[in-house]
Amino acid sequence: MTEHFPASRRALVYLASAFGITWLAWGILVVLAQQQVARYGTWPYMSLYVLGGLGPTIAAYIAVWRTRSQAPVSEFNRRVLHWRVRPVWYLLALGLPAMLGFVAIGIAVALKPALGAAVSFKAWYLFPLYLLMTIVGGGLEEFGWRGITQDEWARSIGPLRAALLIAPVWALWHLPLFFLPGVAQYHANFALFLAGEFGMALLLGWLYTHTRSILLCVLMHAASNAVVVMGVFVPTGMGMGLVGPCLGLAVGVLLFLSTGRRPENHEPPLH
C-alpha cells in the first residue's frame, strides 16, 4: 500500500478542507462547551455543531470546484443524484444496517444472556423520522468520504484497500466530538469507535463501488445512525462492545471478496 499510496489532488484538497472546516468549528465549540459558555440546544452550540458536521459536504464541493479540469461539477452532481439503480440496492442501503444491528445483539445476548435486559427498542414507526434527521446528522458526510476519497483512492489502490485506508482518517475527523460535552461521543471509547468505522467504511465502500451512487451511501449512512437511535445496537459497558464492529468488518470484507469489483453502472445517467 505504501508503494502505491493514492496521491490524488482532489482527495488532498477535500481532506484539507474537511478537517479545516470541521476541526475549526468543533474546536471552538469544545472550548465554549467546556467553559459552559455554550450548551447543547442553544443556537451558538448548534450552529457550530452543524457547521462542523457539514464540513465534508462543503469540502467535497470545494475539492470538485478546485479540480474541475479533472471532472466537472456536473459529473459530481450526477453521482450525488444517481437514483436509477435496482430496488435491491435501496433495500440493502436501508435494511442492512438494521439487520447487522439485530444479528449483533443476538450474538451478544447468546454469549452473555444478562445483556438482554439492557436492550430496549423504540417504536418501529419512528424510523422514517430518525432517518430524515440522520441524513443531515451524518448522511451528508458521504459527499466527501465516498464521493471523493473512495472514488479517487480506489483508482490507485483498489476499492477494498481504499475503504480500509479511509476508515482511520474518517475516525480521526470525528475526534473533536470525544471532547465535546453534550454529544454521544463525549468521553466514549475511541478505539471502539475506530473499529466500528472500519466496518462502516467497508460496507459503504462496497455499496459505492457497485452503484457509484452517493445518494445510496447517504441513505445507508443515515440508516446506520437511525438504527442506533432506535436502540438497535449492543449496549456498551458489558464487555460485548466489539461484537457489532467485528460483525460489520467481517460482512464488509466478505461482500468485497464475494462480489468482486464490477459496479452495476460505471457512470450514472444524465438527469
Coordinates of C-alpha atoms in Angstrom, one line a residue:
M1 CA 0.0 0.0 0.0
T2 CA 2.8 2.4 0.8
E3 CA 4.3 1.8 -2.7
H4 CA 1.1 2.9 -4.4
F5 CA -0.2 5.4 -1.9
P6 CA -3.1 7.3 -3.6
A7 CA -1.8 10.8 -4.4
S8 CA -5.0 12.4 -5.7
R9 CA -5.1 16.2 -5.7
R10 CA -8.8 16.2 -5.4
A11 CA -8.7 13.9 -2.4
L12 CA -6.0 16.0 -0.7
V13 CA -7.9 19.3 -1.3
Y14 CA -11.0 17.6 0.2
L15 CA -9.2 16.3 3.3
A16 CA -7.5 19.6 4.0
S17 CA -10.9 21.4 3.6
A18 CA -12.9 18.9 5.6
F19 CA -10.5 18.8 8.5
G20 CA -10.1 22.6 8.4
I21 CA -13.8 23.4 8.4
T22 CA -14.8 20.7 10.9
W23 CA -11.9 21.0 13.4
L24 CA -12.1 24.8 13.5
A25 CA -15.9 24.8 14.1
W26 CA -15.8 21.9 16.6
G27 CA -12.6 23.1 18.2
I28 CA -14.1 26.4 19.0
L29 CA -17.2 24.6 20.3
V30 CA -15.2 22.3 22.5
V31 CA -13.7 25.3 24.2
L32 CA -17.0 27.1 24.6
A33 CA -18.8 24.0 25.8
Q34 CA -16.1 23.0 28.3
Q35 CA -16.2 26.6 29.7
Q36 CA -20.0 26.3 29.8
V37 CA -20.4 29.3 27.6
A38 CA -22.5 27.3 25.1
R39 CA -24.7 24.3 25.9
Y40 CA -26.3 21.7 23.7
G41 CA -29.6 23.0 22.3
T42 CA -28.6 26.7 22.3
W43 CA -28.1 28.4 19.0
P44 CA -24.3 29.1 19.3
Y45 CA -23.7 25.4 20.1
M46 CA -26.0 24.0 17.4
S47 CA -24.7 26.4 14.8
L48 CA -21.1 25.4 15.3
Y49 CA -22.1 21.7 15.7
V50 CA -24.0 21.6 12.4
L51 CA -21.3 23.6 10.6
G52 CA -18.7 21.1 11.7
G53 CA -20.9 18.2 10.7
L54 CA -21.3 19.7 7.2
G55 CA -17.6 20.0 6.8
P56 CA -17.3 17.0 4.4
T57 CA -20.2 18.2 2.3
I58 CA -18.8 21.7 1.9
A59 CA -15.3 20.4 1.4
A60 CA -16.4 18.0 -1.3
Y61 CA -17.7 20.8 -3.5
I62 CA -14.5 22.9 -2.7
A63 CA -12.4 20.0 -3.9
V64 CA -14.5 19.4 -7.0
W65 CA -14.5 23.1 -7.9
R66 CA -10.7 23.4 -7.4
T67 CA -10.1 20.3 -9.6
R68 CA -12.9 20.8 -12.2
S69 CA -10.4 20.3 -15.0
Q70 CA -10.3 16.6 -13.9
A71 CA -14.1 16.3 -13.9
P72 CA -16.7 19.0 -13.9
V73 CA -19.1 19.8 -11.0
S74 CA -21.9 18.4 -13.1
E75 CA -20.3 14.9 -13.1
F76 CA -20.1 15.0 -9.3
N77 CA -23.8 16.1 -9.1
R78 CA -24.8 13.2 -11.3
R79 CA -23.3 10.8 -8.7
V80 CA -25.0 12.7 -5.9
L81 CA -28.4 12.3 -7.6
H82 CA -27.8 8.8 -9.1
W83 CA -31.0 7.1 -8.1
R84 CA -31.6 4.8 -11.1
V85 CA -30.4 1.5 -9.6
R86 CA -32.2 -1.8 -9.0
P87 CA -34.6 -1.7 -5.9
V88 CA -32.4 -4.3 -4.2
W89 CA -29.7 -1.7 -3.6
Y90 CA -32.2 0.5 -1.8
L91 CA -33.2 -2.5 0.3
L92 CA -29.6 -3.1 1.2
A93 CA -28.8 0.5 1.9
L94 CA -31.8 0.9 4.3
G95 CA -32.1 -2.6 5.6
L96 CA -28.5 -4.0 6.0
P97 CA -27.7 -1.7 9.0
A98 CA -30.7 -2.8 10.9
M99 CA -30.1 -6.5 10.0
L100 CA -26.5 -6.3 11.3
G101 CA -27.7 -4.5 14.4
F102 CA -30.1 -7.2 15.3
V103 CA -27.7 -10.0 14.5
A104 CA -25.0 -8.4 16.6
I105 CA -27.5 -8.1 19.5
G106 CA -28.4 -11.8 19.0
I107 CA -24.8 -12.9 19.1
A108 CA -24.0 -10.7 22.2
V109 CA -27.1 -12.0 24.1
A110 CA -26.2 -15.6 23.2
L111 CA -22.7 -15.1 24.6
K112 CA -23.9 -13.1 27.6
P113 CA -27.6 -13.6 28.4
A114 CA -27.7 -10.9 31.1
L115 CA -27.1 -8.3 28.4
G116 CA -30.7 -8.9 27.1
A117 CA -32.1 -6.8 30.0
A118 CA -30.2 -3.8 28.8
V119 CA -31.6 -3.9 25.2
S120 CA -34.5 -1.6 24.5
F121 CA -36.0 -0.7 21.1
K122 CA -38.0 2.4 20.1
A123 CA -41.3 2.0 18.1
W124 CA -40.6 0.9 14.5
Y125 CA -42.8 3.7 13.0
L126 CA -40.3 6.3 14.3
F127 CA -37.6 5.0 11.8
P128 CA -38.6 7.3 8.9
L129 CA -38.4 10.4 11.2
Y130 CA -35.0 9.4 12.6
L131 CA -33.8 8.6 9.0
L132 CA -34.6 12.2 7.9
M133 CA -32.8 13.6 11.0
T134 CA -29.7 11.5 10.4
I135 CA -29.5 12.3 6.7
V136 CA -28.4 15.8 8.0
G137 CA -26.8 14.4 11.1
G138 CA -24.2 12.1 9.4
G139 CA -25.5 11.0 6.0
L140 CA -24.4 14.1 4.1
E141 CA -20.8 13.3 5.0
E142 CA -20.9 10.8 2.1
F143 CA -20.5 13.6 -0.4
G144 CA -16.9 13.6 0.7
W145 CA -15.9 10.2 2.2
R146 CA -17.3 8.1 -0.6
G147 CA -17.9 10.7 -3.3
I148 CA -14.3 12.0 -3.2
T149 CA -11.9 9.7 -1.2
Q150 CA -13.4 6.3 -2.1
D151 CA -13.8 7.4 -5.7
E152 CA -10.3 8.8 -6.0
W153 CA -8.3 6.3 -3.9
A154 CA -9.9 3.2 -5.4
R155 CA -8.4 4.1 -8.8
S156 CA -4.9 3.8 -7.3
I157 CA -5.1 1.0 -4.7
G158 CA -8.5 -0.7 -5.4
P159 CA -11.8 -0.2 -3.6
L160 CA -11.1 -2.6 -0.7
R161 CA -7.8 -1.1 0.3
A162 CA -9.3 2.4 -0.3
A163 CA -12.1 1.7 2.2
L164 CA -9.6 0.3 4.7
L165 CA -7.5 3.5 4.4
I166 CA -10.4 5.8 4.7
A167 CA -11.6 4.2 8.0
P168 CA -8.9 5.6 10.3
V169 CA -8.9 9.0 8.5
W170 CA -12.7 9.2 8.9
A171 CA -12.5 8.2 12.6
L172 CA -9.8 10.9 13.2
W173 CA -12.1 13.5 11.6
H174 CA -14.6 12.8 14.4
L175 CA -12.0 13.2 17.1
P176 CA -13.1 16.6 18.5
L177 CA -16.5 15.1 19.4
F178 CA -14.9 13.0 22.0
F179 CA -14.1 16.2 23.9
L180 CA -17.4 17.9 23.3
P181 CA -19.9 17.8 26.2
G182 CA -23.5 17.1 25.1
V183 CA -22.9 14.7 22.2
A184 CA -23.0 10.9 22.3
Q185 CA -19.2 10.5 21.6
Y186 CA -18.2 12.6 24.6
H187 CA -15.8 10.5 26.7
A188 CA -16.6 7.4 24.7
N189 CA -14.1 4.7 23.8
F190 CA -12.3 6.0 20.6
A191 CA -10.7 2.6 19.9
L192 CA -14.2 1.0 19.8
F193 CA -15.4 3.8 17.6
L194 CA -12.4 3.3 15.3
A195 CA -13.3 -0.4 15.0
G196 CA -16.8 0.5 14.0
E197 CA -15.6 2.9 11.4
F198 CA -13.7 0.1 9.6
G199 CA -16.9 -1.9 9.3
M200 CA -18.9 1.1 8.1
A201 CA -16.2 2.2 5.6
L202 CA -16.2 -1.3 4.1
L203 CA -20.0 -1.5 3.8
L204 CA -20.3 2.0 2.3
G205 CA -17.2 1.5 0.1
W206 CA -18.7 -1.8 -1.2
L207 CA -22.1 0.0 -1.9
Y208 CA -20.4 2.8 -3.7
T209 CA -18.2 0.6 -5.7
H210 CA -21.2 -1.3 -7.1
T211 CA -23.6 1.6 -7.6
R212 CA -21.4 4.8 -7.9
S213 CA -24.3 6.4 -6.1
I214 CA -23.5 9.0 -3.5
L215 CA -27.3 9.2 -2.8
L216 CA -27.4 5.5 -1.7
C217 CA -24.4 6.0 0.5
V218 CA -26.1 8.9 2.2
L219 CA -29.1 6.6 2.8
M220 CA -27.0 3.8 4.2
H221 CA -25.0 6.1 6.5
A222 CA -28.3 7.7 7.7
A223 CA -29.9 4.3 8.3
S224 CA -26.9 3.2 10.3
N225 CA -27.2 6.2 12.6
A226 CA -31.0 5.9 12.7
V227 CA -31.0 2.3 13.9
V228 CA -28.6 3.3 16.7
V229 CA -31.1 6.0 17.8
M230 CA -33.8 3.3 17.6
G231 CA -31.8 1.2 20.1
V232 CA -30.7 -1.5 17.7
F233 CA -27.1 -1.8 19.0
V234 CA -25.1 -3.8 21.5
P235 CA -25.1 -1.9 24.8
T236 CA -21.6 -0.9 25.8
G237 CA -20.1 -1.4 29.2
M238 CA -20.9 -5.1 29.4
G239 CA -17.8 -6.5 27.6
M240 CA -19.6 -7.1 24.3
G241 CA -19.0 -3.8 22.6
L242 CA -16.8 -5.3 19.9
V243 CA -19.4 -7.6 18.6
G244 CA -21.1 -5.1 16.3
P245 CA -17.9 -3.6 14.8
C246 CA -16.4 -7.1 14.3
L247 CA -19.6 -8.2 12.6
G248 CA -19.6 -5.2 10.3
L249 CA -15.9 -5.7 9.4
A250 CA -16.4 -9.4 8.6
V251 CA -19.5 -8.7 6.5
G252 CA -17.8 -5.9 4.7
V253 CA -14.8 -7.9 3.8
L254 CA -17.0 -10.9 2.7
L255 CA -19.1 -8.6 0.5
F256 CA -16.0 -7.2 -1.2
L257 CA -14.4 -10.6 -1.7
S258 CA -17.5 -12.4 -2.9
T259 CA -19.0 -9.8 -5.3
G260 CA -15.8 -8.6 -6.9
R261 CA -15.3 -5.0 -8.1
R262 CA -17.7 -4.7 -11.1
P263 CA -20.2 -1.8 -10.5
E264 CA -23.8 -2.0 -11.6
N265 CA -23.3 1.1 -13.7
H266 CA -19.9 2.5 -14.3
E267 CA -21.3 6.0 -14.9
P268 CA -24.6 7.3 -13.6
P269 CA -27.0 8.5 -16.3
L270 CA -27.6 12.2 -17.0
H271 CA -30.6 13.8 -15.4

